[in-house]
Amino acid sequence: MKPLFRIEQLGVNFGGLSAVAGLDLEIYPGEIVGLIGPNGAGKTTAFNAITGIVKSSTGKVFFNDVEITRFKSSVIAKMGIARTFQNIRLYDDLSVLENVMVAGHCSITYSFLEAVAGLGRFKRDETKIRDRSMELLGLMGLGSLQSEKADSLPYGSQRKLEVARALALNPKLLLLDEPVAGMNPGETADFLTLLQTAKRELKLTIALIEHDMSFVMGVCDKIKVIDHGMPIAWGSPSEIQSDSNVIAAYLGVPIE
Amino acid sequence: MVTRDRILTFLALCVLASFLWYAERSMGDYSVRILNNIAIFIMLAVSYNLINGVAGQFSLGPNAFLAIGAYTSALLSLSPEEKINTFIIEPLIWPLSVISVSFPVSLIAAGLVSAFFALIIAVPVFRTRGDYLAIVTLGFGEVVQVFANNLVSVTNGPLGLKSLTPYTNLTWSWGLCLLTIFCIVRLVNSSYGRAMKAVREDETAAEAMGINAFRTKTLAFVVSAFFQGIGGGLLAHLITTISPSLFTFMFTFNLLSMIVVGGLGSTTGAVLGAIIITWGGELLRFFEEPISFLGYSYKGIPGMRMVIFSTLLIIVMIFARKGLMGRNEFTWKGLFNLFQRRFGRPPQ
Amino acid sequence: MDYSFLIQQIVFGLTLGCLYGLIAIGYTMVYGVLRLINFAHGDLLMVAAYLVFFGMAIYNLSWPIAFIGAILLTSFMGILIDRGAYRPLRKSPRISALITAIGVSFLLENLGLVIIGGRPKTFPTPPLFEGAQNLAGIQIPNLSIWVFVMTGGLLAAVFLVVNRTKIGMAMRAVSRDMDTVRLMGVDVNRVISFTFALGSALAAAGGIMWCMKYPAIEPFMGVIPGLKAFVAAVLGGIGSITGAALGGILLGLSEVVIVAVWPEWSGYRDATAFTILIFILLTRPTGIMGEELPG
């Protein structure tokens, strides 16, 4: 079986600073892969480089065997990679429903002229997007909040909304950047269930960045550890937990 | 589908139509002129709001597109004889010298030509720093003036175009105004409108969700220019004389004030802002005219109106940035709730 | 090709370019620290011009005092504009500050119209700046020589301030990352006020010299030079002071040389700046010396 997603020697440099270097990664369909490492290790930068928000300096990125290195964000999104953000980036002034419906924009078939005239395809596509968006909101447990403004939601709901929005792209690969940051154990467990349901129903492959170790160890099939921009370990949760390099990276003390 | 809202809107339009019919017959020329102005400015404000308010891109372009639309429409609607009479320095180039089309066709052409120029500007600006849109559009306004003054064989230079037939009446101005509102509202309520708002709220996140920000911004800008071009054509055939010095930055500034006061991002706000500022501008005119009052003679201060408006704009931006409507739109339900709150009973 | 004519045109272009450059520096500095296009910057030219006019015509001040006074007062006006109109909007979305900037610009122009009237006044150019030198058969205006000397001196001064003083370093830091600088205990507002003061002073100096070249002063005189100066700043690389000076000179030279070589296009001179702007945006948006500004 071929990997759905592959990175070869990804590197990102800012001026003289090397944020990411020599990152390799393979993700197979249906897996949940975790990307962990101490703060500032370069995890979000790697996500940004993959999704086209930041230009990678070296290396290649492959999705379904197609090279997507340095493609534009909107193109990558349309190809089937969706993401959430570490600092929540919702459309604050839009309603919850609109936030999700926006992601449906790339799937519409009507032109702007048809929108003005309100003809055939317009009504059909609008209904389709609306129904699908309501479905996703329901899946994430946000159905009753559809008309609320996005910035008025409690924190946990905002994180769930970001996921719902990303799912509206019908992605094959979902990148989650610290999805449960700031959540209490109850919310985290709730989110975990939602994530697993979504993955099952929508046949997703997931890569996630997280600091909450119990969450990561509990949900991921494989974990990649990076520190100072470079990969230092790769394996199953139990392998990672006992890897001396990983422990040293987190504690800063080498163990004899 | 017949709903309460649709019936109410239909009734409101009937009331408007009756009022305009009455105005045309019984109110003086001055009032009719103001009503025409209000309609045209509503149309301009609503389309300006699309690029500045809905898509969140700061353009200072309206006076340029107004000029382009006005000249296009005028050049196409004048008859060949009128053109020979007007172009006394250099004759008008062919084929414009022989073409003469009906008023509506000239308006459509005005819109399309404006839209075309908007498209040309959009490519360099939106592909790079959208920040620069303001300066580019401001500069474009100057360039249009420069070209209008120098291309004597096309625009008749500083002399301008005179004796245009006054085609613009209340039917045309209000009819096109309502059509513009209709089109813009439809567009904003579609996925394209949502995409524009997403780009406004967070462009990077929007791109990560598959929205091509360049195409979205360009669409808003071009559609906006289209209606501004038509507005220019209407204006030209209202005041019947146009010249390069007419289309100054003041137009853009007034439109900016209208959409800010009304609420940047709200189409309803643009309508309200247009009415308030156009009417208010007329009322404030007396500050600029000399008057005699109780034996005191007030000489009149030209330019005072604009001082008041600029100050108003600054104050609104600092203290009441959301304007009247914020980003909310008019709904019949909202109107009833407002009345109920004002007059005692709690809203449903 | 008439060489003396060409050299004269080049001198003219360089003179114009220096003036554009001086105004451009103010724009680029403010954009660097605030990411704001201060539309009111060009109008400071007008303010300085009127201050000199009134100083000399009404208060009979000698020209050195009038000039220096005008520069100081205009500098102060720059600080005032920032404090009054832009500072309250530091935390608001960018478009709010831009709209306010347009409002301030228009307000200044119309206040000028109301207070002073629309009829152009003549700038009182002191005799020292009139006339020309004859160098090898070519007439070089005295004013041009003064412009070169003053611009050189002012540029050197600006460099010293920006690169060798603490506040200059603070300015450069703020243009990189305002939030971090604030967290490090620097009074960012003071740095910004200083930026406005410096930029406004340069605009005033440039404006005064501009008026000695084009003596008609009227309330809207700063609009077009201001626009062109901003294009110069973009051309040179927005955020870079050297870039602004360089951009100004290039713009001035282009305007003059194009008209000299193709005189039938003289009516289109003002469109040169716009064409250059579009060209730069299409080919190298960061400008000649520019780099991607963070955020």
PDB file of N, CA, C and O in Angstrom, chain B residues 52 58 60 124 128-129 131-132 134-136 139-140 142-143 146-147 150-151 249 253 301-304 306-307 310-311 314 317-318 321, chain C residues 31 37 39 84 88-89 92-96 98-100 102-104 106-107 110-111 114 224 227 230 238 267-268 274 277 281-282 285:
ATOM      1  N   ASN B  52     -15.104  47.696  -0.399  1.00  0.00           N
ATOM      2  CA  ASN B  52     -14.517  48.177   0.856  1.00  0.00           C
ATOM      3  C   ASN B  52     -15.056  47.465   2.076  1.00  0.00           C
ATOM      4  O   ASN B  52     -14.325  47.165   3.009  1.00  0.00           O
ATOM      5  N   PHE B  58      -9.420  48.116   0.791  1.00  0.00           N
ATOM      6  CA  PHE B  58      -9.588  49.563   0.792  1.00  0.00           C
ATOM      7  C   PHE B  58      -9.275  50.150  -0.573  1.00  0.00           C
ATOM      8  O   PHE B  58      -8.121  50.370  -0.920  1.00  0.00           O
ATOM      9  N   LEU B  60      -9.830  53.334  -3.347  1.00  0.00           N
ATOM     10  CA  LEU B  60     -10.218  54.740  -3.455  1.00  0.00           C
ATOM     11  C   LEU B  60     -10.562  55.038  -4.901  1.00  0.00           C
ATOM     12  O   LEU B  60     -10.308  56.131  -5.405  1.00  0.00           O
ATOM     13  N   PRO B 124      -2.156  43.494 -11.241  1.00  0.00           N
ATOM     14  CA  PRO B 124      -0.920  43.773 -10.494  1.00  0.00           C
ATOM     15  C   PRO B 124      -1.148  43.974  -9.006  1.00  0.00           C
ATOM     16  O   PRO B 124      -0.321  43.556  -8.200  1.00  0.00           O
ATOM     17  N   THR B 128      -0.182  40.994  -5.500  1.00  0.00           N
ATOM     18  CA  THR B 128       0.886  41.316  -4.564  1.00  0.00           C
ATOM     19  C   THR B 128       0.309  41.895  -3.286  1.00  0.00           C
ATOM     20  O   THR B 128      -0.596  41.349  -2.704  1.00  0.00           O
ATOM     21  N   ARG B 129       0.762  43.068  -2.901  1.00  0.00           N
ATOM     22  CA  ARG B 129       0.298  43.583  -1.628  1.00  0.00           C
ATOM     23  C   ARG B 129      -1.040  44.286  -1.807  1.00  0.00           C
ATOM     24  O   ARG B 129      -1.112  45.355  -2.386  1.00  0.00           O
ATOM     25  N   ASP B 131      -2.476  45.825   0.284  1.00  0.00           N
ATOM     26  CA  ASP B 131      -2.271  47.098   0.979  1.00  0.00           C
ATOM     27  C   ASP B 131      -2.225  48.275   0.024  1.00  0.00           C
ATOM     28  O   ASP B 131      -2.616  49.374   0.354  1.00  0.00           O
ATOM     29  N   TYR B 132      -1.657  48.058  -1.126  1.00  0.00           N
ATOM     30  CA  TYR B 132      -1.396  49.156  -2.032  1.00  0.00           C
ATOM     31  C   TYR B 132      -2.606  49.543  -2.852  1.00  0.00           C
ATOM     32  O   TYR B 132      -2.547  50.466  -3.647  1.00  0.00           O
ATOM     33  N   ALA B 134      -5.189  51.097  -2.139  1.00  0.00           N
ATOM     34  CA  ALA B 134      -5.604  52.476  -1.917  1.00  0.00           C
ATOM     35  C   ALA B 134      -4.776  53.435  -2.763  1.00  0.00           C
ATOM     36  O   ALA B 134      -5.325  54.293  -3.462  1.00  0.00           O
ATOM     37  N   ILE B 135      -3.475  53.289  -2.706  1.00  0.00           N
ATOM     38  CA  ILE B 135      -2.616  54.205  -3.453  1.00  0.00           C
ATOM     39  C   ILE B 135      -2.794  54.012  -4.954  1.00  0.00           C
ATOM     40  O   ILE B 135      -2.836  54.980  -5.708  1.00  0.00           O
ATOM     41  N   VAL B 136      -2.897  52.759  -5.384  1.00  0.00           N
ATOM     42  CA  VAL B 136      -3.046  52.513  -6.817  1.00  0.00           C
ATOM     43  C   VAL B 136      -4.346  53.128  -7.319  1.00  0.00           C
ATOM     44  O   VAL B 136      -4.366  53.786  -8.363  1.00  0.00           O
ATOM     45  N   GLY B 139      -4.042  56.886  -7.334  1.00  0.00           N
ATOM     46  CA  GLY B 139      -3.231  57.282  -8.477  1.00  0.00           C
ATOM     47  C   GLY B 139      -3.996  57.121  -9.781  1.00  0.00           C
ATOM     48  O   GLY B 139      -3.890  57.954 -10.685  1.00  0.00           O
ATOM     49  N   PHE B 140      -4.782  56.059  -9.863  1.00  0.00           N
ATOM     50  CA  PHE B 140      -5.552  55.823 -11.076  1.00  0.00           C
ATOM     51  C   PHE B 140      -6.532  56.969 -11.308  1.00  0.00           C
ATOM     52  O   PHE B 140      -6.748  57.404 -12.448  1.00  0.00           O
ATOM     53  N   GLU B 142      -6.064  60.049 -10.518  1.00  0.00           N
ATOM     54  CA  GLU B 142      -5.294  61.153 -11.093  1.00  0.00           C
ATOM     55  C   GLU B 142      -4.985  60.888 -12.560  1.00  0.00           C
ATOM     56  O   GLU B 142      -5.066  61.785 -13.403  1.00  0.00           O
ATOM     57  N   VAL B 143      -4.604  59.639 -12.847  1.00  0.00           N
ATOM     58  CA  VAL B 143      -4.239  59.293 -14.219  1.00  0.00           C
ATOM     59  C   VAL B 143      -5.415  59.474 -15.159  1.00  0.00           C
ATOM     60  O   VAL B 143      -5.275  59.975 -16.273  1.00  0.00           O
ATOM     61  N   VAL B 146      -5.625  62.997 -15.938  1.00  0.00           N
ATOM     62  CA  VAL B 146      -4.557  63.388 -16.860  1.00  0.00           C
ATOM     63  C   VAL B 146      -4.901  62.992 -18.297  1.00  0.00           C
ATOM     64  O   VAL B 146      -4.790  63.784 -19.230  1.00  0.00           O
ATOM     65  N   PHE B 147      -5.345  61.755 -18.456  1.00  0.00           N
ATOM     66  CA  PHE B 147      -5.681  61.295 -19.794  1.00  0.00           C
ATOM     67  C   PHE B 147      -6.887  62.039 -20.355  1.00  0.00           C
ATOM     68  O   PHE B 147      -6.931  62.383 -21.538  1.00  0.00           O
ATOM     69  N   ASN B 150      -5.706  65.227 -21.707  1.00  0.00           N
ATOM     70  CA  ASN B 150      -4.745  65.227 -22.805  1.00  0.00           C
ATOM     71  C   ASN B 150      -5.192  64.528 -24.085  1.00  0.00           C
ATOM     72  O   ASN B 150      -4.728  64.849 -25.168  1.00  0.00           O
ATOM     73  N   LEU B 151      -6.085  63.554 -23.947  1.00  0.00           N
ATOM     74  CA  LEU B 151      -6.525  62.832 -25.144  1.00  0.00           C
ATOM     75  C   LEU B 151      -7.618  63.634 -25.848  1.00  0.00           C
ATOM     76  O   LEU B 151      -8.773  63.206 -25.908  1.00  0.00           O
ATOM     77  N   PHE B 249     -11.452  63.735  -6.256  1.00  0.00           N
ATOM     78  CA  PHE B 249     -11.414  62.849  -5.109  1.00  0.00           C
ATOM     79  C   PHE B 249     -12.603  63.086  -4.183  1.00  0.00           C
ATOM     80  O   PHE B 249     -12.990  62.203  -3.422  1.00  0.00           O
ATOM     81  N   PHE B 253     -14.410  60.598  -1.572  1.00  0.00           N
ATOM     82  CA  PHE B 253     -14.462  60.885  -0.152  1.00  0.00           C
ATOM     83  C   PHE B 253     -15.893  60.852   0.362  1.00  0.00           C
ATOM     84  O   PHE B 253     -16.191  60.298   1.417  1.00  0.00           O
ATOM     85  N   ILE B 301     -18.865  80.468   3.997  1.00  0.00           N
ATOM     86  CA  ILE B 301     -17.501  79.930   3.996  1.00  0.00           C
ATOM     87  C   ILE B 301     -17.451  78.734   3.067  1.00  0.00           C
ATOM     88  O   ILE B 301     -17.903  77.648   3.414  1.00  0.00           O
ATOM     89  N   PRO B 302     -16.875  78.892   1.893  1.00  0.00           N
ATOM     90  CA  PRO B 302     -16.771  77.732   1.018  1.00  0.00           C
ATOM     91  C   PRO B 302     -15.784  76.726   1.595  1.00  0.00           C
ATOM     92  O   PRO B 302     -14.772  77.108   2.163  1.00  0.00           O
ATOM     93  N   GLY B 303     -16.118  75.458   1.435  1.00  0.00           N
ATOM     94  CA  GLY B 303     -15.227  74.436   1.963  1.00  0.00           C
ATOM     95  C   GLY B 303     -15.596  74.003   3.363  1.00  0.00           C
ATOM     96  O   GLY B 303     -15.091  73.009   3.864  1.00  0.00           O
ATOM     97  N   MET B 304     -16.511  74.741   4.007  1.00  0.00           N
ATOM     98  CA  MET B 304     -16.876  74.413   5.386  1.00  0.00           C
ATOM     99  C   MET B 304     -17.567  73.066   5.449  1.00  0.00           C
ATOM    100  O   MET B 304     -17.390  72.303   6.387  1.00  0.00           O
ATOM    101  N   MET B 306     -17.050  70.433   3.685  1.00  0.00           N
ATOM    102  CA  MET B 306     -16.117  69.322   3.660  1.00  0.00           C
ATOM    103  C   MET B 306     -15.328  69.241   4.955  1.00  0.00           C
ATOM    104  O   MET B 306     -14.942  68.156   5.381  1.00  0.00           O
ATOM    105  N   VAL B 307     -15.093  70.392   5.591  1.00  0.00           N
ATOM    106  CA  VAL B 307     -14.425  70.336   6.897  1.00  0.00           C
ATOM    107  C   VAL B 307     -15.315  69.567   7.872  1.00  0.00           C
ATOM    108  O   VAL B 307     -14.851  68.701   8.621  1.00  0.00           O
ATOM    109  N   SER B 310     -15.242  65.824   6.894  1.00  0.00           N
ATOM    110  CA  SER B 310     -13.998  65.121   7.249  1.00  0.00           C
ATOM    111  C   SER B 310     -13.918  64.907   8.745  1.00  0.00           C
ATOM    112  O   SER B 310     -13.522  63.838   9.208  1.00  0.00           O
ATOM    113  N   THR B 311     -14.293  65.943   9.490  1.00  0.00           N
ATOM    114  CA  THR B 311     -14.269  65.793  10.946  1.00  0.00           C
ATOM    115  C   THR B 311     -15.233  64.691  11.362  1.00  0.00           C
ATOM    116  O   THR B 311     -14.916  63.857  12.219  1.00  0.00           O
ATOM    117  N   ILE B 314     -13.676  61.306  10.764  1.00  0.00           N
ATOM    118  CA  ILE B 314     -12.652  60.955  11.751  1.00  0.00           C
ATOM    119  C   ILE B 314     -13.310  60.573  13.072  1.00  0.00           C
ATOM    120  O   ILE B 314     -12.948  59.582  13.712  1.00  0.00           O
ATOM    121  N   MET B 317     -14.874  57.156  12.871  1.00  0.00           N
ATOM    122  CA  MET B 317     -13.863  56.089  12.864  1.00  0.00           C
ATOM    123  C   MET B 317     -13.291  55.855  14.245  1.00  0.00           C
ATOM    124  O   MET B 317     -13.005  54.735  14.638  1.00  0.00           O
ATOM    125  N   ILE B 318     -13.120  56.933  15.013  1.00  0.00           N
ATOM    126  CA  ILE B 318     -12.490  56.757  16.326  1.00  0.00           C
ATOM    127  C   ILE B 318     -13.503  56.296  17.368  1.00  0.00           C
ATOM    128  O   ILE B 318     -13.204  55.462  18.213  1.00  0.00           O
ATOM    129  N   ARG B 321     -16.955  53.215  15.208  1.00  0.00           N
ATOM    130  CA  ARG B 321     -16.425  52.611  13.997  1.00  0.00           C
ATOM    131  C   ARG B 321     -17.462  51.797  13.241  1.00  0.00           C
ATOM    132  O   ARG B 321     -17.376  51.656  12.029  1.00  0.00           O
TER     133      ARG B 321
ATOM    134  N   TYR C  31       5.224  53.929   7.502  1.00  0.00           N
ATOM    135  CA  TYR C  31       4.740  52.624   7.082  1.00  0.00           C
ATOM    136  C   TYR C  31       5.536  51.527   7.757  1.00  0.00           C
ATOM    137  O   TYR C  31       4.990  50.496   8.151  1.00  0.00           O
ATOM    138  N   ILE C  37      -0.349  53.764   5.621  1.00  0.00           N
ATOM    139  CA  ILE C  37      -0.043  54.767   4.610  1.00  0.00           C
ATOM    140  C   ILE C  37      -0.627  56.069   5.113  1.00  0.00           C
ATOM    141  O   ILE C  37      -1.844  56.262   5.100  1.00  0.00           O
ATOM    142  N   PHE C  39      -1.853  59.125   4.582  1.00  0.00           N
ATOM    143  CA  PHE C  39      -2.270  59.971   3.462  1.00  0.00           C
ATOM    144  C   PHE C  39      -2.075  61.447   3.751  1.00  0.00           C
ATOM    145  O   PHE C  39      -1.932  62.246   2.840  1.00  0.00           O
ATOM    146  N   GLY C  84      -3.739  62.377  17.901  1.00  0.00           N
ATOM    147  CA  GLY C  84      -5.176  62.610  17.871  1.00  0.00           C
ATOM    148  C   GLY C  84      -5.946  61.593  17.051  1.00  0.00           C
ATOM    149  O   GLY C  84      -7.008  61.132  17.448  1.00  0.00           O
ATOM    150  N   PRO C  88      -5.562  56.391  18.802  1.00  0.00           N
ATOM    151  CA  PRO C  88      -6.747  55.687  19.322  1.00  0.00           C
ATOM    152  C   PRO C  88      -7.064  54.423  18.528  1.00  0.00           C
ATOM    153  O   PRO C  88      -7.799  53.571  18.998  1.00  0.00           O
ATOM    154  N   LEU C  89      -6.506  54.311  17.322  1.00  0.00           N
ATOM    155  CA  LEU C  89      -6.869  53.178  16.480  1.00  0.00           C
ATOM    156  C   LEU C  89      -5.755  52.146  16.384  1.00  0.00           C
ATOM    157  O   LEU C  89      -5.784  51.293  15.512  1.00  0.00           O
ATOM    158  N   SER C  92      -7.133  48.740  16.325  1.00  0.00           N
ATOM    159  CA  SER C  92      -8.260  48.449  15.441  1.00  0.00           C
ATOM    160  C   SER C  92      -7.766  47.872  14.124  1.00  0.00           C
ATOM    161  O   SER C  92      -6.598  47.939  13.817  1.00  0.00           O
ATOM    162  N   PRO C  93      -8.681  47.303  13.356  1.00  0.00           N
ATOM    163  CA  PRO C  93      -8.275  46.777  12.054  1.00  0.00           C
ATOM    164  C   PRO C  93      -7.648  47.863  11.181  1.00  0.00           C
ATOM    165  O   PRO C  93      -7.974  49.031  11.301  1.00  0.00           O
ATOM    166  N   ARG C  94      -6.765  47.435  10.308  1.00  0.00           N
ATOM    167  CA  ARG C  94      -5.984  48.379   9.505  1.00  0.00           C
ATOM    168  C   ARG C  94      -6.824  49.333   8.696  1.00  0.00           C
ATOM    169  O   ARG C  94      -6.456  50.483   8.513  1.00  0.00           O
ATOM    170  N   ILE C  95      -7.950  48.828   8.202  1.00  0.00           N
ATOM    171  CA  ILE C  95      -8.725  49.666   7.297  1.00  0.00           C
ATOM    172  C   ILE C  95      -9.248  50.893   8.039  1.00  0.00           C
ATOM    173  O   ILE C  95      -9.404  51.961   7.435  1.00  0.00           O
ATOM    174  N   SER C  96      -9.476  50.769   9.338  1.00  0.00           N
ATOM    175  CA  SER C  96      -9.957  51.928  10.101  1.00  0.00           C
ATOM    176  C   SER C  96      -8.928  53.046  10.086  1.00  0.00           C
ATOM    177  O   SER C  96      -9.267  54.213   9.881  1.00  0.00           O
ATOM    178  N   LEU C  98      -6.579  53.525   7.931  1.00  0.00           N
ATOM    179  CA  LEU C  98      -6.440  54.060   6.581  1.00  0.00           C
ATOM    180  C   LEU C  98      -7.547  55.067   6.288  1.00  0.00           C
ATOM    181  O   LEU C  98      -7.309  56.127   5.715  1.00  0.00           O
ATOM    182  N   ILE C  99      -8.774  54.702   6.673  1.00  0.00           N
ATOM    183  CA  ILE C  99      -9.891  55.604   6.431  1.00  0.00           C
ATOM    184  C   ILE C  99      -9.688  56.907   7.206  1.00  0.00           C
ATOM    185  O   ILE C  99      -9.918  58.004   6.686  1.00  0.00           O
ATOM    186  N   THR C 100      -9.240  56.789   8.450  1.00  0.00           N
ATOM    187  CA  THR C 100      -8.995  57.986   9.239  1.00  0.00           C
ATOM    188  C   THR C 100      -7.912  58.837   8.597  1.00  0.00           C
ATOM    189  O   THR C 100      -8.017  60.068   8.569  1.00  0.00           O
ATOM    190  N   ILE C 102      -7.220  59.156   5.467  1.00  0.00           N
ATOM    191  CA  ILE C 102      -7.842  59.895   4.370  1.00  0.00           C
ATOM    192  C   ILE C 102      -8.645  61.058   4.918  1.00  0.00           C
ATOM    193  O   ILE C 102      -8.622  62.169   4.369  1.00  0.00           O
ATOM    194  N   GLY C 103      -9.340  60.794   6.022  1.00  0.00           N
ATOM    195  CA  GLY C 103     -10.128  61.856   6.634  1.00  0.00           C
ATOM    196  C   GLY C 103      -9.248  63.013   7.070  1.00  0.00           C
ATOM    197  O   GLY C 103      -9.581  64.178   6.815  1.00  0.00           O
ATOM    198  N   VAL C 104      -8.132  62.704   7.701  1.00  0.00           N
ATOM    199  CA  VAL C 104      -7.229  63.759   8.167  1.00  0.00           C
ATOM    200  C   VAL C 104      -6.695  64.551   6.985  1.00  0.00           C
ATOM    201  O   VAL C 104      -6.640  65.781   7.013  1.00  0.00           O
ATOM    202  N   PHE C 106      -8.010  64.995   4.011  1.00  0.00           N
ATOM    203  CA  PHE C 106      -9.049  65.839   3.430  1.00  0.00           C
ATOM    204  C   PHE C 106      -9.378  67.000   4.348  1.00  0.00           C
ATOM    205  O   PHE C 106      -9.667  68.116   3.905  1.00  0.00           O
ATOM    206  N   LEU C 107      -9.337  66.734   5.659  1.00  0.00           N
ATOM    207  CA  LEU C 107      -9.608  67.792   6.627  1.00  0.00           C
ATOM    208  C   LEU C 107      -8.576  68.901   6.511  1.00  0.00           C
ATOM    209  O   LEU C 107      -8.915  70.086   6.449  1.00  0.00           O
ATOM    210  N   ASN C 110      -9.162  70.943   3.351  1.00  0.00           N
ATOM    211  CA  ASN C 110     -10.310  71.836   3.389  1.00  0.00           C
ATOM    212  C   ASN C 110     -10.183  72.898   4.469  1.00  0.00           C
ATOM    213  O   ASN C 110     -10.723  73.992   4.324  1.00  0.00           O
ATOM    214  N   LEU C 111      -9.486  72.602   5.554  1.00  0.00           N
ATOM    215  CA  LEU C 111      -9.205  73.643   6.537  1.00  0.00           C
ATOM    216  C   LEU C 111      -8.369  74.731   5.888  1.00  0.00           C
ATOM    217  O   LEU C 111      -8.588  75.925   6.100  1.00  0.00           O
ATOM    218  N   VAL C 114     -10.663  76.783   3.868  1.00  0.00           N
ATOM    219  CA  VAL C 114     -11.527  77.644   4.673  1.00  0.00           C
ATOM    220  C   VAL C 114     -10.750  78.789   5.300  1.00  0.00           C
ATOM    221  O   VAL C 114     -11.178  79.929   5.277  1.00  0.00           O
ATOM    222  N   ILE C 224      -0.617  65.737  -5.128  1.00  0.00           N
ATOM    223  CA  ILE C 224       0.116  64.987  -6.149  1.00  0.00           C
ATOM    224  C   ILE C 224       1.569  64.693  -5.752  1.00  0.00           C
ATOM    225  O   ILE C 224       2.029  63.564  -5.917  1.00  0.00           O
ATOM    226  N   LEU C 227       1.390  61.727  -3.419  1.00  0.00           N
ATOM    227  CA  LEU C 227       1.162  60.467  -4.123  1.00  0.00           C
ATOM    228  C   LEU C 227       2.441  59.975  -4.772  1.00  0.00           C
ATOM    229  O   LEU C 227       2.822  58.813  -4.652  1.00  0.00           O
ATOM    230  N   PHE C 230       4.937  58.625  -2.382  1.00  0.00           N
ATOM    231  CA  PHE C 230       4.656  57.272  -1.931  1.00  0.00           C
ATOM    232  C   PHE C 230       5.084  56.262  -2.984  1.00  0.00           C
ATOM    233  O   PHE C 230       5.625  55.205  -2.665  1.00  0.00           O
ATOM    234  N   ILE C 238       9.561  49.716   0.298  1.00  0.00           N
ATOM    235  CA  ILE C 238       8.883  50.348   1.424  1.00  0.00           C
ATOM    236  C   ILE C 238       9.489  49.858   2.737  1.00  0.00           C
ATOM    237  O   ILE C 238       9.744  48.683   2.937  1.00  0.00           O
ATOM    238  N   GLY C 267       2.139  66.449 -21.338  1.00  0.00           N
ATOM    239  CA  GLY C 267       0.892  66.497 -20.584  1.00  0.00           C
ATOM    240  C   GLY C 267       0.716  65.283 -19.694  1.00  0.00           C
ATOM    241  O   GLY C 267      -0.005  65.312 -18.707  1.00  0.00           O
ATOM    242  N   TYR C 268       1.407  64.196 -20.032  1.00  0.00           N
ATOM    243  CA  TYR C 268       1.227  62.954 -19.289  1.00  0.00           C
ATOM    244  C   TYR C 268       2.252  62.771 -18.190  1.00  0.00           C
ATOM    245  O   TYR C 268       2.365  61.706 -17.616  1.00  0.00           O
ATOM    246  N   PHE C 274       2.449  56.756 -11.758  1.00  0.00           N
ATOM    247  CA  PHE C 274       1.484  55.668 -11.703  1.00  0.00           C
ATOM    248  C   PHE C 274       1.959  54.480 -12.529  1.00  0.00           C
ATOM    249  O   PHE C 274       1.867  53.323 -12.102  1.00  0.00           O
ATOM    250  N   LEU C 277       4.546  52.663 -10.730  1.00  0.00           N
ATOM    251  CA  LEU C 277       3.970  51.892  -9.633  1.00  0.00           C
ATOM    252  C   LEU C 277       3.437  50.556 -10.128  1.00  0.00           C
ATOM    253  O   LEU C 277       3.732  49.500  -9.556  1.00  0.00           O
ATOM    254  N   LEU C 281       4.830  46.813  -9.160  1.00  0.00           N
ATOM    255  CA  LEU C 281       3.976  45.798  -8.558  1.00  0.00           C
ATOM    256  C   LEU C 281       3.957  44.531  -9.390  1.00  0.00           C
ATOM    257  O   LEU C 281       3.809  43.432  -8.878  1.00  0.00           O
ATOM    258  N   LEU C 282       4.115  44.703 -10.697  1.00  0.00           N
ATOM    259  CA  LEU C 282       4.096  43.523 -11.558  1.00  0.00           C
ATOM    260  C   LEU C 282       5.419  42.783 -11.528  1.00  0.00           C
ATOM    261  O   LEU C 282       5.462  41.565 -11.672  1.00  0.00           O
ATOM    262  N   PRO C 285       7.585  43.570  -6.423  1.00  0.00           N
ATOM    263  CA  PRO C 285       6.752  44.337  -5.490  1.00  0.00           C
ATOM    264  C   PRO C 285       7.469  44.796  -4.238  1.00  0.00           C
ATOM    265  O   PRO C 285       7.039  45.764  -3.617  1.00  0.00           O
TER     266      PRO C 285
END
